């Protein structure tokens, strides 16, 4: 018979189902049970798929969205200007911030004249959609560069991440700059 | 009866009790490990080396849980249920011959709590009382799901006890004795009953699965239909008792299978060991052999659990009444003919 649509098996596992009477041996189930037992015992000796999490970490893909990072520029200044676009776009309403004006002598700390004095993300609300990253006009927030997961905690308060946990450490920013030059 | 005998028996009984508890405890650990390994996982591995302290942690957790009591008119029965389940699971071990003789402090110690000459009947009697633990617990819970589970457990046990008893009769016709001690002695060396009674063994094995409420016959507590079955309303250590009783039952029935069909403490070459290394060494090796067999059957219980899906209720009843009972009757007849022809 020519290949009609009924005979194509994309997965290669297609099986015709039939309603025929079971034979005596099939009705005893014993053969099938022994076959099943052999299959399961094979898995007993297989290599385990488990990744022992805190000690071992899974490799992340380059676009994996993990913990947020507030970026610094090449001179180590914070990018964020507290415009609030990320908070506005966030579907989970996870971001809050408080803006402050940059004083004289703080030019080496903040790139723009206005900066975020408080910047908090509630990691229990965040759905890691990455819309904050898309909304940011200043290239300030990224989910893809930390390559970290938000770890489990015992208290809800511990899931509110402030600037201490979000801003990229200065050394990393410096190392990045050196890599560029 | 002299006092030394009483002391000796008391110590022995305490040891057997402790070992049964320990085996039940570590069966829970083994169950989780085996389940994990059969599913390509590693199982509990944080509490102690390889998760070996996990049963202790589980026990501690159960003790610390709130003791919840449903609004039931049968507070007393609700309380008694788990106790009956646990007690019946434990007293079966009284008649099991754990080993041959040990010679200690100039005394010969028989490693069996009591050698009554109807020990098989005793075991069957106790096992059938065991269903009351589940029945009473399920009924006193005042919960439809629990009652359903209890009813299922009762009818399942009643049905399978018939086939189980019939499969044992063929064995008793061969051995000519109801005493587990005599049956074990007759299987000296490699002369195990499994070579003579393969069909009887198969029937007994299937019935043992049904009697202990293990998958594929765990309809009394099937989570997908009955939440937790008969122990839905139980919490804290009462729940722990039910689960513990289940594992203790599993241990006892594995022991029974080993004793009845796989020679108990007998192992090939035991005479040689007895004459060359002394009786005590032979006996200790015998205990080791018995426990190896028991552990294999406990593993087998778990292995089957993670292989075969649960039976439907009508399939369960069909298998019990229409296949196993006729099969065991045929087995009895064939055994009878063979005994007449060869002995
Ligand atoms: S990733 Fe999505 S949910 Fe999380 S803070 Fe950004 S916008 Fe909000
Ligand atoms: S992170 Fe970006 S979008 Fe959010 S406040 Fe700062 S500059 Fe604006």
Coordinates of C-alpha atoms and ligand atoms in Angstrom, one line a residue:
Chain A
X1 CA 0.0 0.0 0.0
X2 CA 1.2 3.4 -0.8
X3 CA 2.2 5.6 2.2
X4 CA -1.0 7.3 3.2
X5 CA -1.2 9.7 6.1
X6 CA -2.4 6.9 8.4
X7 CA 0.8 4.9 8.0
X8 CA 3.3 7.6 8.8
X9 CA 4.9 7.5 12.2
X10 CA 6.8 10.7 13.0
X11 CA 8.1 9.4 16.3
X12 CA 8.8 5.9 14.9
X13 CA 6.8 4.5 17.9
X14 CA 3.4 4.3 16.3
X15 CA 1.6 1.1 17.2
X16 CA -1.7 -0.3 15.9
X17 CA -4.1 -0.8 18.7
X18 CA -6.3 -3.9 18.5
X19 CA -9.2 -5.3 20.5
X20 CA -8.5 -8.9 19.9
X21 CA -9.0 -11.4 22.7
X22 CA -6.0 -12.0 24.8
X23 CA -4.5 -15.5 24.7
X24 CA -4.2 -17.6 27.8
X25 CA -0.6 -16.6 28.4
X26 CA -1.4 -12.9 27.9
X27 CA -4.2 -13.2 30.4
X28 CA -1.9 -14.6 33.0
X29 CA 0.1 -11.3 32.8
X30 CA 3.1 -13.2 34.0
X31 CA 5.2 -12.8 30.9
X32 CA 4.4 -9.1 30.7
X33 CA 5.2 -8.7 34.4
X34 CA 8.6 -10.4 34.0
X35 CA 9.4 -8.2 31.0
X36 CA 8.4 -5.1 33.0
X37 CA 10.6 -6.2 35.9
X38 CA 13.6 -6.6 33.6
X39 CA 13.0 -3.1 32.3
X40 CA 12.9 -1.5 35.7
X41 CA 15.9 -3.4 37.0
X42 CA 17.9 -2.1 34.1
X43 CA 17.2 1.4 35.3
X44 CA 18.4 0.4 38.8
X45 CA 22.0 0.3 37.4
X46 CA 21.7 3.3 35.0
X47 CA 23.6 6.5 35.5
X48 CA 21.4 8.8 37.6
X49 CA 20.0 12.0 36.1
X50 CA 20.2 13.9 39.4
X51 CA 22.2 17.1 39.7
X52 CA 23.2 17.4 43.4
X53 CA 22.1 21.0 43.5
X54 CA 24.0 23.2 46.0
X55 CA 27.2 21.4 45.3
X56 CA 26.7 20.9 41.6
X57 CA 25.1 23.5 39.4
X58 CA 23.5 23.0 36.1
X59 CA 25.1 24.8 33.2
X60 CA 23.0 27.7 32.0
X61 CA 22.3 28.6 28.5
X62 CA 23.5 32.1 27.4
X63 CA 20.0 33.5 27.5
X64 CA 19.0 31.9 30.8
X65 CA 17.0 34.5 33.0
X66 CA 18.2 34.2 36.6
X67 CA 18.8 36.7 39.3
X68 CA 18.8 40.3 38.2
X69 CA 21.9 42.4 38.0
X70 CA 22.0 46.2 38.1
X71 CA 24.9 47.0 35.7
X72 CA 27.8 49.4 36.1
X73 CA 29.4 51.1 33.1
X74 CA 33.1 51.0 32.0
X75 CA 34.0 53.5 34.8
X76 CA 32.2 51.5 37.5
X77 CA 29.3 53.9 37.8
X78 CA 25.8 52.7 38.2
X79 CA 23.7 52.8 35.0
X80 CA 20.3 53.1 36.6
X81 CA 18.7 56.5 36.6
X82 CA 15.6 55.6 38.5
X83 CA 13.2 56.4 35.7
X84 CA 10.8 53.7 36.9
X85 CA 10.1 52.2 33.5
X86 CA 11.0 48.7 34.8
X87 CA 8.6 49.0 37.7
X88 CA 5.9 50.2 35.3
X89 CA 6.3 47.4 32.9
X90 CA 6.7 44.7 35.4
X91 CA 3.6 42.5 35.1
X92 CA 4.1 41.1 38.6
X93 CA 4.7 44.5 40.3
X94 CA 7.8 43.2 41.9
X95 CA 10.0 46.3 41.6
X96 CA 10.0 49.3 43.9
X97 CA 12.5 52.2 44.0
X98 CA 13.2 55.5 45.5
X99 CA 15.0 58.1 43.4
X100 CA 17.6 60.6 44.7
X101 CA 19.6 63.4 43.1
X102 CA 23.2 63.0 42.5
X103 CA 25.3 65.4 44.8
X104 CA 28.5 67.1 43.8
X105 CA 31.4 64.7 44.1
X106 CA 29.3 61.6 43.5
X107 CA 30.0 61.7 39.7
X108 CA 32.2 58.6 40.0
X109 CA 29.3 56.7 41.6
X110 CA 26.4 57.3 39.4
X111 CA 26.3 58.0 35.7
X112 CA 23.2 60.1 35.5
X113 CA 22.1 63.1 37.6
X114 CA 19.4 61.1 39.2
X115 CA 19.9 57.7 40.7
X116 CA 18.1 55.0 42.6
X117 CA 18.7 55.4 46.3
X118 CA 16.6 52.3 47.1
X119 CA 16.0 49.7 44.5
X120 CA 14.2 46.5 45.6
X121 CA 12.9 43.5 43.7
X122 CA 10.6 41.0 45.5
X123 CA 11.8 37.7 44.2
X124 CA 8.7 35.9 45.4
X125 CA 6.6 38.1 43.0
X126 CA 9.0 38.2 40.1
X127 CA 8.2 35.7 37.3
X128 CA 11.5 36.2 35.6
X129 CA 9.9 37.3 32.4
X130 CA 12.6 39.7 31.5
X131 CA 10.3 42.7 30.6
X132 CA 12.2 45.0 33.0
X133 CA 15.4 44.3 31.0
X134 CA 13.5 45.1 27.8
X135 CA 12.0 48.3 29.1
X136 CA 15.2 49.8 30.5
X137 CA 16.4 52.7 28.4
X138 CA 19.8 52.9 30.2
X139 CA 21.0 49.3 29.8
X140 CA 20.9 49.0 33.5
X141 CA 19.1 45.8 34.4
X142 CA 19.9 42.4 33.1
X143 CA 18.7 38.9 34.1
X144 CA 21.1 37.0 31.8
X145 CA 24.5 38.0 33.2
X146 CA 24.4 36.8 36.8
X147 CA 24.0 33.1 35.9
X148 CA 22.6 32.6 39.4
X149 CA 19.4 31.3 40.8
X150 CA 17.6 32.9 43.7
X151 CA 18.2 30.5 46.5
X152 CA 15.5 29.2 48.9
X153 CA 15.1 31.1 52.3
X154 CA 13.1 30.5 55.4
X155 CA 11.6 34.1 55.7
X156 CA 9.7 36.1 53.2
X157 CA 11.7 39.2 54.0
X158 CA 14.8 37.5 52.8
X159 CA 13.4 37.4 49.3
X160 CA 13.3 41.2 48.9
X161 CA 16.6 41.9 47.2
X162 CA 18.0 45.4 47.7
X163 CA 20.8 47.1 45.9
X164 CA 23.4 45.3 48.1
X165 CA 22.4 42.1 46.3
X166 CA 21.5 43.4 42.9
X167 CA 24.2 45.9 41.9
X168 CA 27.1 44.3 40.0
X169 CA 30.2 44.2 42.3
X170 CA 32.8 46.9 41.4
X171 CA 35.5 44.3 40.9
X172 CA 33.4 42.6 38.2
X173 CA 32.8 45.9 36.5
X174 CA 36.5 46.7 36.5
X175 CA 37.4 43.3 35.2
X176 CA 34.9 43.7 32.4
X177 CA 36.4 47.1 31.5
X178 CA 39.9 45.6 31.4
X179 CA 38.6 42.8 29.1
X180 CA 37.2 45.5 26.7
X181 CA 40.5 47.4 26.5
Chain B
X1 CA 10.1 -24.1 83.6
X2 CA 13.4 -22.9 85.0
X3 CA 14.1 -19.2 85.3
X4 CA 17.1 -19.4 82.9
X5 CA 14.7 -20.4 80.2
X6 CA 12.4 -17.5 80.9
X7 CA 15.3 -15.1 80.8
X8 CA 16.6 -16.6 77.6
X9 CA 13.3 -16.4 75.9
X10 CA 12.6 -12.9 77.1
X11 CA 16.0 -11.7 75.7
X12 CA 15.3 -13.5 72.5
X13 CA 11.8 -12.0 72.1
X14 CA 13.2 -8.5 72.8
X15 CA 15.9 -9.0 70.2
X16 CA 13.3 -10.2 67.6
X17 CA 11.1 -7.3 68.4
X18 CA 14.0 -4.8 68.0
X19 CA 15.1 -6.4 64.7
X20 CA 11.6 -6.4 63.3
X21 CA 11.3 -2.7 64.2
X22 CA 14.7 -2.0 62.7
X23 CA 13.9 -3.8 59.5
X24 CA 10.5 -2.0 59.2
X25 CA 12.3 1.3 59.8
X26 CA 14.9 0.7 57.2
X27 CA 12.4 -0.7 54.8
X28 CA 11.0 2.8 54.6
X29 CA 14.4 4.1 53.7
X30 CA 15.0 1.2 51.3
X31 CA 11.6 1.9 49.7
X32 CA 12.6 5.4 48.9
X33 CA 16.0 4.5 47.7
X34 CA 14.8 1.7 45.5
X35 CA 12.0 3.9 44.1
X36 CA 14.6 6.5 43.3
X37 CA 17.0 4.1 41.8
X38 CA 14.4 2.5 39.6
X39 CA 13.5 6.0 38.3
X40 CA 17.0 7.1 37.6
X41 CA 17.1 9.3 40.8
X42 CA 19.3 9.0 43.9
X43 CA 16.7 9.3 46.6
X44 CA 17.3 10.6 50.2
X45 CA 20.9 11.4 50.7
X46 CA 21.2 14.4 53.0
X47 CA 20.4 12.9 56.5
X48 CA 23.5 10.9 57.3
X49 CA 25.7 8.9 54.9
X50 CA 23.5 7.9 52.0
X51 CA 20.4 9.2 53.9
X52 CA 20.8 6.4 56.5
X53 CA 19.4 8.7 59.3
X54 CA 16.3 9.5 57.2
X55 CA 14.0 7.0 59.0
X56 CA 15.0 8.7 62.4
X57 CA 14.2 12.1 60.9
X58 CA 10.9 10.8 59.6
X59 CA 10.0 9.3 63.0
X60 CA 10.9 12.5 64.7
X61 CA 8.7 14.5 62.3
X62 CA 5.8 12.2 62.9
X63 CA 6.2 12.6 66.7
X64 CA 6.2 16.3 66.3
X65 CA 3.1 16.5 64.2
X66 CA -0.3 17.6 65.5
X67 CA -2.5 14.8 66.7
X68 CA -5.6 15.4 64.8
X69 CA -8.9 13.6 65.7
X70 CA -11.9 13.8 63.4
X71 CA -15.3 14.4 64.9
X72 CA -16.2 10.8 65.3
X73 CA -18.5 9.0 67.8
X74 CA -15.9 6.2 68.1
X75 CA -13.0 7.8 69.7
X76 CA -11.9 4.6 71.4
X77 CA -12.0 2.5 68.2
X78 CA -10.2 5.3 66.4
X79 CA -7.5 5.0 68.9
X80 CA -7.4 1.2 69.0
X81 CA -7.2 0.7 65.2
X82 CA -3.5 1.5 64.7
X83 CA -2.6 -0.5 67.8
X84 CA -4.3 -3.6 66.5
X85 CA -2.6 -3.2 63.1
X86 CA 0.8 -2.9 64.8
X87 CA 0.3 -5.7 67.4
X88 CA -0.8 -8.2 64.8
X89 CA 2.1 -7.3 62.6
X90 CA 4.5 -7.9 65.4
X91 CA 3.3 -11.1 67.1
X92 CA 3.5 -13.2 63.9
X93 CA 7.3 -13.3 64.4
X94 CA 6.8 -15.5 67.6
X95 CA 6.7 -18.8 65.7
X96 CA 9.3 -18.1 63.0
X97 CA 12.5 -20.1 63.3
X98 CA 15.2 -17.5 62.9
X99 CA 18.0 -20.0 63.1
X100 CA 19.2 -23.4 64.3
X101 CA 20.7 -23.9 67.8
X102 CA 23.2 -21.5 69.4
X103 CA 25.5 -22.8 72.2
X104 CA 26.1 -20.0 74.6
X105 CA 27.2 -20.2 78.3
X106 CA 26.8 -24.0 78.3
X107 CA 23.2 -23.8 77.2
X108 CA 21.6 -24.8 73.9
X109 CA 19.4 -22.0 72.7
X110 CA 16.7 -22.7 70.1
X111 CA 16.4 -19.5 68.0
X112 CA 12.6 -19.5 67.9
X113 CA 10.4 -17.8 70.5
X114 CA 8.0 -20.8 70.6
X115 CA 7.7 -23.9 68.6
X116 CA 4.0 -24.6 68.7
X117 CA 3.1 -27.5 66.5
X118 CA 0.3 -25.6 64.6
X119 CA 2.5 -22.5 63.9
X120 CA 1.1 -22.1 60.4
X121 CA -2.4 -22.0 61.7
X122 CA -1.3 -19.5 64.2
X123 CA 0.2 -17.3 61.5
X124 CA -2.9 -17.5 59.5
X125 CA -5.1 -16.7 62.5
X126 CA -3.0 -13.6 63.4
X127 CA -2.9 -12.4 59.8
X128 CA -6.7 -12.6 59.6
X129 CA -7.0 -10.5 62.8
X130 CA -4.7 -8.0 61.1
X131 CA -7.5 -6.9 58.9
X132 CA -9.4 -5.6 61.9
X133 CA -6.8 -2.9 62.5
X134 CA -7.6 -1.5 59.0
X135 CA -11.4 -2.2 59.3
X136 CA -11.8 -0.5 62.7
X137 CA -9.5 2.4 61.8
X138 CA -11.4 3.0 58.5
X139 CA -14.8 2.7 60.1
X140 CA -14.1 4.8 63.2
X141 CA -12.7 7.6 61.0
X142 CA -16.2 8.7 60.1
X143 CA -15.1 9.4 56.5
X144 CA -16.4 7.9 53.3
X145 CA -13.0 7.4 51.8
X146 CA -11.7 5.7 54.8
X147 CA -14.7 3.4 54.9
X148 CA -14.3 2.6 51.2
X149 CA -10.7 1.7 51.8
X150 CA -11.5 -0.4 54.8
X151 CA -14.2 -2.3 52.9
X152 CA -11.9 -2.9 50.1
X153 CA -9.2 -4.1 52.4
X154 CA -11.5 -6.5 54.1
X155 CA -13.0 -8.1 51.0
X156 CA -9.6 -8.3 49.4
X157 CA -8.0 -10.0 52.4
X158 CA -10.9 -12.4 52.8
X159 CA -10.7 -13.4 49.1
X160 CA -7.0 -13.9 49.0
X161 CA -6.8 -15.7 52.3
X162 CA -8.7 -18.6 50.7
X163 CA -6.2 -19.0 47.8
X164 CA -3.3 -18.5 50.2
X165 CA -4.6 -21.3 52.5
X166 CA -5.2 -23.6 49.6
X167 CA -1.7 -23.0 48.2
X168 CA -0.3 -23.9 51.7
X169 CA -2.2 -27.1 51.8
X170 CA -0.2 -28.6 49.0
X171 CA 2.9 -27.7 50.9
X172 CA 1.5 -29.3 54.1
X173 CA 0.7 -32.5 52.3
X174 CA 4.3 -32.8 51.4
X175 CA 5.8 -31.9 54.8
X176 CA 3.2 -33.7 56.9
X177 CA 3.6 -31.1 59.7
X178 CA 2.1 -27.7 60.6
X179 CA 5.2 -26.6 62.5
X180 CA 7.4 -24.1 60.9
X181 CA 10.4 -25.6 62.7
X182 CA 9.7 -29.1 61.2
X183 CA 9.1 -27.6 57.7
X184 CA 12.5 -25.8 57.9
X185 CA 14.3 -28.9 59.1
X186 CA 12.9 -30.9 56.2
X187 CA 14.4 -28.4 53.8
X188 CA 17.9 -29.2 54.9
X189 CA 20.7 -27.9 52.6
X190 CA 19.3 -27.2 49.2
X191 CA 16.3 -29.4 49.5
X192 CA 14.0 -26.3 49.3
X193 CA 10.2 -26.5 48.8
X194 CA 10.4 -24.2 45.8
X195 CA 11.8 -27.1 43.7
X196 CA 8.6 -29.1 44.5
X197 CA 6.0 -26.4 44.7
X198 CA 6.7 -23.7 42.1
X199 CA 3.1 -23.1 41.3
X200 CA 2.2 -23.1 45.0
X201 CA 4.9 -20.6 45.6
X202 CA 3.6 -18.3 42.9
X203 CA 0.1 -18.4 44.3
X204 CA 1.4 -17.8 47.8
X205 CA 3.6 -14.9 46.6
X206 CA 0.7 -13.2 44.8
X207 CA -1.6 -13.6 47.8
X208 CA 1.1 -12.3 50.1
X209 CA 1.2 -9.1 48.0
X210 CA -2.6 -8.8 48.4
X211 CA -2.5 -9.6 52.1
X212 CA 0.1 -6.9 52.8
X213 CA -1.8 -4.4 50.7
X214 CA 1.1 -3.7 48.5
X215 CA 1.0 -2.6 44.9
X216 CA -0.4 -3.9 42.5
X217 CA -3.1 -4.7 45.1
X218 CA -3.0 -1.6 47.2
X219 CA -6.6 -0.7 46.6
X220 CA -7.2 -0.1 50.3
X221 CA -5.2 3.1 50.2
X222 CA -5.0 4.0 46.5
X223 CA -4.2 7.7 46.6
X224 CA -5.7 8.5 43.2
X225 CA -9.2 7.4 44.2
X226 CA -9.4 7.4 48.0
X227 CA -6.9 10.1 49.1
X228 CA -5.2 7.8 51.6
X229 CA -7.8 5.1 52.0
X230 CA -8.3 3.8 55.5
X231 CA -5.7 6.1 57.1
X232 CA -7.0 9.3 55.5
X233 CA -8.0 10.8 58.9
X234 CA -5.0 9.7 60.8
X235 CA -2.1 11.9 61.6
X236 CA 1.0 12.0 63.8
X237 CA 2.2 8.7 65.3
X238 CA -1.1 6.9 64.8
X239 CA -0.5 7.3 61.1
X240 CA 3.1 6.3 61.7
X241 CA 1.8 3.1 63.4
X242 CA -0.2 2.2 60.3
X243 CA 2.7 2.8 58.0
X244 CA 5.0 1.0 60.3
X245 CA 2.6 -2.0 60.6
X246 CA 2.6 -2.1 56.8
X247 CA 6.3 -2.4 56.6
X248 CA 6.5 -4.8 59.5
X249 CA 3.9 -7.0 57.7
X250 CA 6.1 -6.8 54.6
X251 CA 9.1 -8.0 56.6
X252 CA 7.1 -10.8 58.2
X253 CA 5.6 -12.0 55.0
X254 CA 9.0 -12.0 53.3
X255 CA 10.2 -14.1 56.2
X256 CA 7.3 -16.5 55.8
X257 CA 8.0 -16.9 52.1
X258 CA 11.7 -17.6 52.8
X259 CA 10.9 -20.1 55.6
X260 CA 8.1 -21.9 53.7
X261 CA 9.6 -22.1 50.2
X262 CA 13.2 -21.0 50.3
X263 CA 14.6 -23.2 53.1
X264 CA 14.6 -20.6 55.9
X265 CA 18.0 -20.6 57.5
X266 CA 19.2 -23.5 55.4
X267 CA 22.0 -22.9 52.9
X268 CA 24.1 -25.2 50.7
X269 CA 27.1 -26.6 52.5
X270 CA 25.8 -26.1 56.0
X271 CA 26.8 -29.6 57.1
X272 CA 30.4 -28.9 56.1
X273 CA 30.4 -25.6 58.0
X274 CA 28.9 -27.3 61.0
X275 CA 31.5 -30.0 61.2
X276 CA 34.5 -27.8 60.4
X277 CA 33.8 -24.5 62.0
X278 CA 31.4 -25.5 64.8
X279 CA 27.7 -25.3 65.3
X280 CA 27.7 -21.7 66.3
X281 CA 29.3 -20.5 63.1
X282 CA 26.9 -22.7 61.1
X283 CA 23.9 -21.2 62.9
X284 CA 25.1 -17.6 62.5
X285 CA 25.7 -18.2 58.8
X286 CA 22.2 -19.6 58.7
X287 CA 20.7 -16.5 60.3
X288 CA 22.7 -14.5 57.7
X289 CA 21.3 -16.7 54.9
X290 CA 17.7 -16.2 56.2
X291 CA 18.2 -12.4 56.3
X292 CA 19.7 -12.4 52.9
X293 CA 16.6 -14.2 51.6
X294 CA 14.3 -11.8 53.5
X295 CA 16.0 -8.7 52.2
X296 CA 15.8 -10.1 48.7
X297 CA 12.0 -10.5 49.1
X298 CA 11.6 -7.1 50.6
X299 CA 13.5 -5.7 47.6
X300 CA 11.2 -7.7 45.4
X301 CA 8.2 -6.2 46.9
X302 CA 9.5 -2.7 46.1
X303 CA 10.7 -3.7 42.7
X304 CA 7.2 -4.9 41.8
X305 CA 5.7 -1.8 43.3
X306 CA 7.6 0.4 40.9
X307 CA 6.9 -1.8 37.9
X308 CA 3.3 -2.8 37.9
X309 CA 0.4 -0.4 37.9
X310 CA -2.5 -1.0 40.3
X311 CA -5.1 -3.5 39.5
X312 CA -8.7 -2.5 38.9
X313 CA -11.1 -3.8 41.6
X314 CA -12.9 -6.3 39.3
X315 CA -9.6 -7.5 38.0
X316 CA -8.4 -8.1 41.6
X317 CA -11.5 -10.2 42.4
X318 CA -11.3 -12.1 39.1
X319 CA -7.7 -13.0 39.7
X320 CA -8.4 -14.1 43.3
X321 CA -11.6 -16.1 42.8
X322 CA -11.4 -17.3 39.2
X323 CA -7.8 -17.9 38.6
X324 CA -5.8 -18.4 41.9
X325 CA -8.4 -20.5 43.7
X326 CA -8.9 -23.0 40.9
X327 CA -5.2 -23.0 40.2
X328 CA -4.4 -23.9 43.8
X329 CA -7.0 -26.6 43.9
X330 CA -5.4 -28.2 40.8
X331 CA -2.1 -27.8 42.4
X332 CA -3.4 -29.7 45.4
X333 CA -4.6 -32.5 43.2
X334 CA -1.4 -32.8 41.3
X335 CA 0.6 -32.8 44.5
X336 CA -1.6 -35.6 45.8
X337 CA -1.1 -37.7 42.7
X338 CA 2.7 -37.1 42.8
X339 CA 2.9 -38.1 46.5
X340 CA 1.0 -41.3 45.8
X341 CA 3.2 -42.1 42.8
X342 CA 6.6 -41.3 44.2
X343 CA 6.5 -42.0 47.9
Ligands
LIG1 S1 11.7 39.8 35.3 FE1 9.6 40.4 34.9 S2 8.6 40.0 36.8 FE2 10.7 40.0 37.3 S3 11.1 42.1 37.9 FE3 11.5 42.0 35.7 S4 9.6 42.6 34.8 FE4 9.1 42.2 36.9
LIG2 S1 16.7 49.8 35.8 FE1 16.4 50.8 33.9 S2 14.2 51.0 33.7 FE2 14.6 50.5 35.8 S3 14.7 52.5 36.8 FE3 16.8 52.0 36.3 S4 17.1 52.9 34.4 FE4 14.9 52.9 34.6

